[in-house]
Amino acid sequence: MATMHPAPIAYFEGNYVPVEQAKVSVMTHAFNYGTGLFEGIRGYYTKEEDNVLVFRLPEHVDRMMRNAKVLCMDIPEDAAAVENICVELIRKSGFKEGVYVRPIIYKSELSLGPTVKDVASSLCCYVIKLGDYCDITAGLDVAVSSWRRLSDNAIPTRLKSTGSYVNSSLAASEAKMSGFHEAIFLRENGTVAEGSAMNLFMVHQGKLITTPVNADILVGITRNTVLELARDVLHLEVVERDIARTELYVCDELFFSGTGAQVAPVRSVDRRVIGAGKPGPITLQLQELYFNVVQGKVPEYRHWCTKVY
Ligand code: PMP
């Protein structure tokens, strides 16, 4: 039941508890070795329906459950149970606003040794309120990072693993400490990968281009959403291919996609102005469509929205 004063609830060790009570030991394997696997899922409040709609919940849970195999993680909850926990947490917390749900499967044993095999895993989950994660109106000033993107063969970028976010944190912090809003990662081979916590799209001569799934990226659900909307609703030509660094400077439009970032226009890269230095027309069209879809206003994509209340 919704309450007047939302109080965040967490799912921890099989129970729903106030978030302050959801605590792990200093000896927890995941805390020591970065062996956690998580998701970030948004719920959007719609005034018209007085409800919260969770965006592409089954797809997020499916990604986490598939990727759990890489880290040899086994938990008692199945995908349907995890989906239910995510929705239940928003409901129990009483939120009627924009929310962000964070399920985490983590190596919960208090054991020593960097191994993933035969180390017990558990599920926990929490929910917070979340508005915009970064500016999505004026356009972001971004820099190509001096930090390289992890190689999928080193710490798999395909996984949203807790340990891999050291890489993202270094790049995002470098960018911010140098006066930029965000970073773009290059791969070890010098081609473009993605942002610190978002995928990257480029518009060049009417085509929408993004880096392929084997380019050391997290295969974003927003990326998939943007590709589908661009192709099927806006009838744009979409291309998944490597992007060279210098293409970033000469393209017509650039934007990030992500659950947090949503559709976030980029107005400059390394102080080179992109296009007219403001969000471009295709970016704005996609952004508007995206917000209509997540708010449940586009009937063809209503199945992407899960009602909380
Ligand atoms: N890349 C990275 C490194 C991320 O952390 C995220 C955020 N989850 C994304 C891309 C975008 O993924 P999604 O659209 O599934 O949120």
Short mmCIF file of C-alpha atoms and ligand atoms in Angstrom, two decimals:
data_model
loop_
_atom_site.label_atom_id
_atom_site.label_comp_id
_atom_site.label_asym_id
_atom_site.label_seq_id
_atom_site.Cartn_x
_atom_site.Cartn_y
_atom_site.Cartn_z
CA MET A 1 0.00 0.00 0.00
CA ALA A 2 1.21 3.51 -0.78
CA THR A 3 1.96 5.54 2.32
CA MET A 4 2.05 9.30 2.77
CA HIS A 5 5.74 9.20 3.59
CA PRO A 6 7.63 6.84 1.31
CA ALA A 7 10.23 4.84 3.20
CA PRO A 8 12.70 2.86 1.11
CA ILE A 9 12.50 -0.87 1.63
CA ALA A 10 15.16 -3.35 0.53
CA TYR A 11 15.01 -7.05 -0.26
CA PHE A 12 17.81 -8.71 1.68
CA GLU A 13 18.45 -12.32 2.68
CA GLY A 14 14.96 -13.32 1.57
CA ASN A 15 13.07 -10.61 3.47
CA TYR A 16 11.74 -7.11 2.91
CA VAL A 17 13.43 -4.84 5.43
CA PRO A 18 13.98 -1.07 5.91
CA VAL A 19 16.98 -0.20 3.73
CA GLU A 20 19.12 0.74 6.78
CA GLN A 21 18.94 -2.89 7.91
CA ALA A 22 20.22 -4.35 4.63
CA LYS A 23 23.94 -4.62 5.46
CA VAL A 24 26.70 -7.00 4.40
CA SER A 25 29.81 -8.05 6.33
CA VAL A 26 33.27 -6.63 5.58
CA MET A 27 34.23 -10.23 4.80
CA THR A 28 31.65 -10.61 2.02
CA HIS A 29 33.26 -12.02 -1.14
CA ALA A 30 31.59 -9.42 -3.40
CA PHE A 31 32.84 -6.56 -1.24
CA ASN A 32 36.40 -7.88 -1.41
CA TYR A 33 36.55 -8.98 -5.05
CA GLY A 34 33.88 -6.99 -6.91
CA THR A 35 31.88 -10.16 -7.59
CA GLY A 36 28.44 -8.60 -7.80
CA LEU A 37 26.15 -8.38 -10.80
CA PHE A 38 23.47 -5.74 -10.90
CA GLU A 39 20.78 -4.05 -12.91
CA GLY A 40 19.48 -0.51 -13.03
CA ILE A 41 15.80 -0.25 -13.84
CA ARG A 42 13.65 2.85 -14.00
CA GLY A 43 10.05 3.34 -13.05
CA TYR A 44 8.26 6.40 -14.42
CA TYR A 45 5.37 8.08 -12.65
CA THR A 46 2.43 8.96 -14.88
CA LYS A 47 0.01 11.58 -13.62
CA GLU A 48 -2.70 10.50 -16.06
CA GLU A 49 -2.77 7.00 -14.59
CA ASP A 50 -1.53 7.92 -11.10
CA ASN A 51 0.77 4.95 -11.38
CA VAL A 52 4.42 4.00 -11.71
CA LEU A 53 5.38 2.14 -14.89
CA VAL A 54 8.56 0.06 -14.77
CA PHE A 55 10.35 0.15 -18.11
CA ARG A 56 11.34 -3.14 -19.76
CA LEU A 57 11.52 -4.99 -16.47
CA PRO A 58 11.62 -8.52 -17.96
CA GLU A 59 14.47 -7.54 -20.30
CA HIS A 60 16.55 -6.18 -17.43
CA VAL A 61 15.99 -9.26 -15.30
CA ASP A 62 16.69 -11.53 -18.25
CA ARG A 63 20.03 -9.78 -18.89
CA MET A 64 21.04 -10.24 -15.26
CA MET A 65 20.01 -13.90 -15.10
CA ARG A 66 21.84 -14.74 -18.35
CA ASN A 67 24.97 -12.90 -17.30
CA ALA A 68 24.92 -14.61 -13.90
CA LYS A 69 26.13 -17.72 -15.73
CA VAL A 70 29.43 -16.04 -16.52
CA LEU A 71 30.10 -15.56 -12.82
CA CYS A 72 28.79 -19.06 -11.91
CA MET A 73 26.00 -17.54 -9.86
CA ASP A 74 23.03 -19.55 -8.72
CA ILE A 75 20.22 -18.07 -6.66
CA PRO A 76 16.96 -19.57 -5.43
CA GLU A 77 14.84 -16.84 -7.03
CA ASP A 78 13.89 -17.32 -10.70
CA ALA A 79 13.32 -14.49 -13.20
CA ALA A 80 9.61 -14.20 -12.36
CA ALA A 81 10.42 -13.92 -8.65
CA VAL A 82 13.05 -11.23 -9.28
CA GLU A 83 10.57 -9.22 -11.38
CA ASN A 84 8.02 -9.53 -8.61
CA ILE A 85 10.53 -8.38 -5.97
CA CYS A 86 11.35 -5.26 -8.02
CA VAL A 87 7.68 -4.28 -8.30
CA GLU A 88 6.90 -5.22 -4.71
CA LEU A 89 9.74 -3.02 -3.42
CA ILE A 90 8.36 0.07 -5.15
CA ARG A 91 4.90 -0.76 -3.81
CA LYS A 92 6.08 -1.44 -0.26
CA SER A 93 8.21 1.70 -0.27
CA GLY A 94 5.14 3.68 -1.32
CA PHE A 95 6.86 5.63 -4.08
CA LYS A 96 4.68 7.52 -6.52
CA GLU A 97 7.40 9.31 -8.46
CA GLY A 98 10.33 8.46 -10.69
CA VAL A 99 12.24 5.54 -9.19
CA TYR A 100 15.34 3.48 -9.86
CA VAL A 101 15.42 -0.17 -8.84
CA ARG A 102 18.74 -1.89 -8.27
CA PRO A 103 18.72 -5.71 -7.97
CA ILE A 104 22.14 -7.20 -7.23
CA ILE A 105 23.24 -10.82 -7.29
CA TYR A 106 26.39 -11.02 -5.24
CA LYS A 107 28.83 -13.59 -3.94
CA SER A 108 27.60 -13.50 -0.38
CA GLU A 109 29.93 -16.02 1.23
CA LEU A 110 32.42 -14.81 3.81
CA SER A 111 35.23 -16.66 2.11
CA LEU A 112 38.72 -15.80 1.03
CA GLY A 113 40.07 -16.34 -2.48
CA PRO A 114 39.28 -14.81 -5.88
CA THR A 115 37.22 -17.53 -7.48
CA VAL A 116 33.66 -17.58 -8.77
CA LYS A 117 33.11 -21.34 -8.74
CA ASP A 118 31.47 -22.84 -5.66
CA VAL A 119 31.04 -19.53 -3.87
CA ALA A 120 27.43 -19.02 -2.75
CA SER A 121 25.43 -16.12 -4.23
CA SER A 122 22.44 -14.19 -2.96
CA LEU A 123 20.01 -11.63 -4.33
CA CYS A 124 19.40 -8.26 -2.79
CA CYS A 125 17.50 -5.30 -4.18
CA TYR A 126 16.75 -1.71 -3.27
CA VAL A 127 14.86 1.23 -4.70
CA ILE A 128 15.54 4.98 -4.68
CA LYS A 129 13.85 8.04 -6.12
CA LEU A 130 15.54 9.24 -9.30
CA GLY A 131 15.03 12.21 -11.55
CA ASP A 132 17.40 13.01 -14.41
CA TYR A 133 20.84 11.42 -13.98
CA CYS A 134 22.45 14.00 -16.26
CA ASP A 135 21.29 17.02 -18.21
CA ILE A 136 19.13 16.01 -21.15
CA THR A 137 18.19 19.43 -22.49
CA ALA A 138 21.16 21.66 -23.35
CA GLY A 139 23.56 18.96 -24.52
CA LEU A 140 26.59 17.57 -22.69
CA ASP A 141 30.21 18.59 -23.10
CA VAL A 142 32.17 15.37 -23.20
CA ALA A 143 35.80 14.30 -23.50
CA VAL A 144 37.46 11.22 -24.88
CA SER A 145 38.92 9.53 -21.81
CA SER A 146 42.58 8.76 -21.30
CA TRP A 147 41.33 5.57 -19.61
CA ARG A 148 40.70 2.72 -22.05
CA ARG A 149 37.48 0.70 -21.90
CA LEU A 150 37.92 -2.68 -20.26
CA SER A 151 38.32 -5.53 -22.66
CA ASP A 152 35.44 -8.01 -22.58
CA ASN A 153 38.12 -10.69 -22.30
CA ALA A 154 39.55 -9.14 -19.14
CA ILE A 155 36.61 -7.97 -17.05
CA PRO A 156 33.57 -8.63 -19.24
CA THR A 157 31.88 -5.38 -20.23
CA ARG A 158 28.85 -7.43 -21.23
CA LEU A 159 28.16 -7.86 -17.52
CA LYS A 160 27.01 -5.12 -15.20
CA SER A 161 29.46 -6.41 -12.61
CA THR A 162 30.22 -4.28 -9.59
CA GLY A 163 33.99 -4.61 -10.07
CA SER A 164 33.88 -3.32 -13.64
CA TYR A 165 32.60 0.05 -12.47
CA VAL A 166 36.09 1.00 -11.28
CA ASN A 167 36.76 1.55 -14.99
CA SER A 168 33.64 3.74 -15.37
CA SER A 169 34.39 5.66 -12.17
CA LEU A 170 37.91 6.56 -13.30
CA ALA A 171 36.71 7.83 -16.67
CA ALA A 172 33.72 9.77 -15.35
CA SER A 173 35.81 11.36 -12.60
CA GLU A 174 38.62 12.32 -14.98
CA ALA A 175 36.07 14.01 -17.24
CA LYS A 176 34.42 15.89 -14.37
CA MET A 177 37.75 16.93 -12.82
CA SER A 178 38.71 18.40 -16.20
CA GLY A 179 35.48 20.40 -16.50
CA PHE A 180 33.48 18.07 -18.76
CA HIS A 181 30.14 16.44 -18.03
CA GLU A 182 30.94 12.94 -19.25
CA ALA A 183 33.53 10.69 -20.84
CA ILE A 184 33.70 8.60 -23.99
CA PHE A 185 35.77 5.44 -23.76
CA LEU A 186 37.99 4.18 -26.55
CA ARG A 187 38.87 0.50 -26.71
CA GLU A 188 42.44 -0.81 -26.58
CA ASN A 189 42.36 -0.86 -30.42
CA GLY A 190 41.49 2.85 -30.49
CA THR A 191 37.90 2.59 -31.73
CA VAL A 192 34.99 4.01 -29.76
CA ALA A 193 33.21 1.90 -27.12
CA GLU A 194 30.68 3.87 -25.05
CA GLY A 195 30.26 6.38 -22.21
CA SER A 196 30.98 5.65 -18.55
CA ALA A 197 27.48 4.31 -17.93
CA MET A 198 25.75 4.76 -21.26
CA ASN A 199 25.91 3.69 -24.88
CA LEU A 200 26.70 6.11 -27.66
CA PHE A 201 24.86 6.99 -30.87
CA MET A 202 26.05 9.13 -33.76
CA VAL A 203 23.96 10.62 -36.57
CA HIS A 204 25.90 11.00 -39.78
CA GLN A 205 24.28 12.08 -43.04
CA GLY A 206 20.87 10.83 -41.95
CA LYS A 207 22.04 7.43 -40.66
CA LEU A 208 21.94 6.42 -37.02
CA ILE A 209 25.15 4.63 -36.07
CA THR A 210 26.13 2.88 -32.84
CA THR A 211 28.99 0.62 -31.81
CA PRO A 212 28.38 -3.14 -32.16
CA VAL A 213 27.68 -5.61 -29.36
CA ASN A 214 31.22 -6.99 -29.55
CA ALA A 215 32.89 -3.58 -29.10
CA ASP A 216 33.52 -3.92 -25.34
CA ILE A 217 30.19 -2.35 -24.44
CA LEU A 218 27.41 -3.16 -22.07
CA VAL A 219 24.62 -4.17 -24.44
CA GLY A 220 22.15 -1.59 -23.24
CA ILE A 221 18.43 -2.06 -23.08
CA THR A 222 17.98 1.62 -23.91
CA ARG A 223 20.33 1.07 -26.87
CA ASN A 224 18.03 -1.70 -28.06
CA THR A 225 14.99 0.55 -27.46
CA VAL A 226 16.51 3.42 -29.45
CA LEU A 227 17.50 1.12 -32.32
CA GLU A 228 13.99 -0.33 -32.51
CA LEU A 229 12.21 3.04 -32.30
CA ALA A 230 14.55 4.58 -34.88
CA ARG A 231 14.05 1.72 -37.32
CA ASP A 232 10.38 0.92 -36.84
CA VAL A 233 8.81 4.25 -35.91
CA LEU A 234 11.08 6.90 -37.43
CA HIS A 235 12.12 4.67 -40.37
CA LEU A 236 15.75 5.66 -40.10
CA GLU A 237 18.59 3.60 -41.45
CA VAL A 238 20.38 2.16 -38.42
CA VAL A 239 23.89 0.76 -38.53
CA GLU A 240 25.89 -1.11 -35.89
CA ARG A 241 29.57 -0.74 -36.71
CA ASP A 242 32.88 0.41 -35.27
CA ILE A 243 33.23 4.16 -34.84
CA ALA A 244 36.58 5.92 -35.14
CA ARG A 245 37.46 8.66 -32.67
CA THR A 246 37.67 11.35 -35.34
CA GLU A 247 34.18 10.51 -36.59
CA LEU A 248 32.93 11.91 -33.30
CA TYR A 249 34.25 15.35 -34.22
CA VAL A 250 32.73 15.48 -37.70
CA CYS A 251 29.31 13.87 -37.21
CA ASP A 252 26.00 15.74 -37.33
CA GLU A 253 24.58 14.64 -33.97
CA LEU A 254 25.69 12.63 -30.98
CA PHE A 255 23.79 11.32 -27.97
CA PHE A 256 24.05 8.85 -25.11
CA SER A 257 21.47 6.24 -24.22
CA GLY A 258 21.00 4.47 -20.91
CA THR A 259 18.54 3.78 -18.16
CA GLY A 260 20.10 6.57 -16.13
CA ALA A 261 21.08 8.88 -19.00
CA GLN A 262 17.82 8.19 -20.93
CA VAL A 263 18.41 9.95 -24.27
CA ALA A 264 21.06 12.57 -23.51
CA PRO A 265 22.29 14.85 -26.32
CA VAL A 266 26.00 15.68 -26.59
CA ARG A 267 26.92 19.17 -27.82
CA SER A 268 30.71 18.96 -27.86
CA VAL A 269 33.53 16.42 -27.82
CA ASP A 270 36.98 17.52 -26.70
CA ARG A 271 35.80 21.14 -27.12
CA ARG A 272 34.83 20.53 -30.78
CA VAL A 273 31.23 21.60 -31.33
CA ILE A 274 28.94 18.89 -32.69
CA GLY A 275 26.51 20.03 -35.38
CA ALA A 276 24.96 23.33 -34.35
CA GLY A 277 26.15 22.97 -30.73
CA LYS A 278 22.69 22.03 -29.49
CA PRO A 279 20.55 18.88 -29.57
CA GLY A 280 20.00 17.90 -33.19
CA PRO A 281 16.64 17.16 -34.85
CA ILE A 282 16.94 13.36 -34.92
CA THR A 283 18.11 13.28 -31.30
CA LEU A 284 15.15 15.42 -30.27
CA GLN A 285 12.69 13.24 -32.17
CA LEU A 286 14.07 10.10 -30.56
CA GLN A 287 14.11 11.71 -27.14
CA GLU A 288 10.47 12.76 -27.40
CA LEU A 289 9.43 9.34 -28.62
CA TYR A 290 11.43 7.67 -25.85
CA PHE A 291 9.71 9.70 -23.13
CA ASN A 292 6.29 8.98 -24.62
CA VAL A 293 7.10 5.26 -24.70
CA VAL A 294 8.38 5.07 -21.09
CA GLN A 295 5.31 6.98 -19.90
CA GLY A 296 3.11 4.32 -21.52
CA LYS A 297 1.68 6.75 -24.09
CA VAL A 298 2.53 4.73 -27.22
CA PRO A 299 0.12 1.78 -27.54
CA GLU A 300 2.47 -0.33 -29.71
CA TYR A 301 5.06 -0.26 -26.93
CA ARG A 302 2.77 -0.45 -23.93
CA HIS A 303 3.98 -4.02 -23.34
CA TRP A 304 7.35 -2.52 -22.29
CA CYS A 305 5.70 -0.93 -19.25
CA THR A 306 4.86 -2.89 -16.08
CA LYS A 307 2.32 -1.25 -13.76
CA VAL A 308 3.30 -1.08 -10.08
CA TYR A 309 -0.03 -0.23 -8.50
N1 PMP B 1 26.97 1.06 -20.69
C1 PMP B 1 27.30 1.04 -19.39
C2 PMP B 1 28.72 0.85 -18.99
C3 PMP B 1 26.30 1.19 -18.41
O1 PMP B 1 26.60 1.17 -17.12
C4 PMP B 1 24.96 1.38 -18.82
C5 PMP B 1 23.87 1.56 -17.80
N2 PMP B 1 23.27 0.37 -17.44
C6 PMP B 1 24.67 1.38 -20.20
C7 PMP B 1 25.71 1.22 -21.10
C8 PMP B 1 23.28 1.50 -20.70
O2 PMP B 1 22.57 0.32 -20.46
P1 PMP B 1 21.00 0.31 -20.26
O3 PMP B 1 20.42 1.03 -21.39
O4 PMP B 1 20.65 -1.13 -20.22
O5 PMP B 1 20.73 0.99 -18.96
#
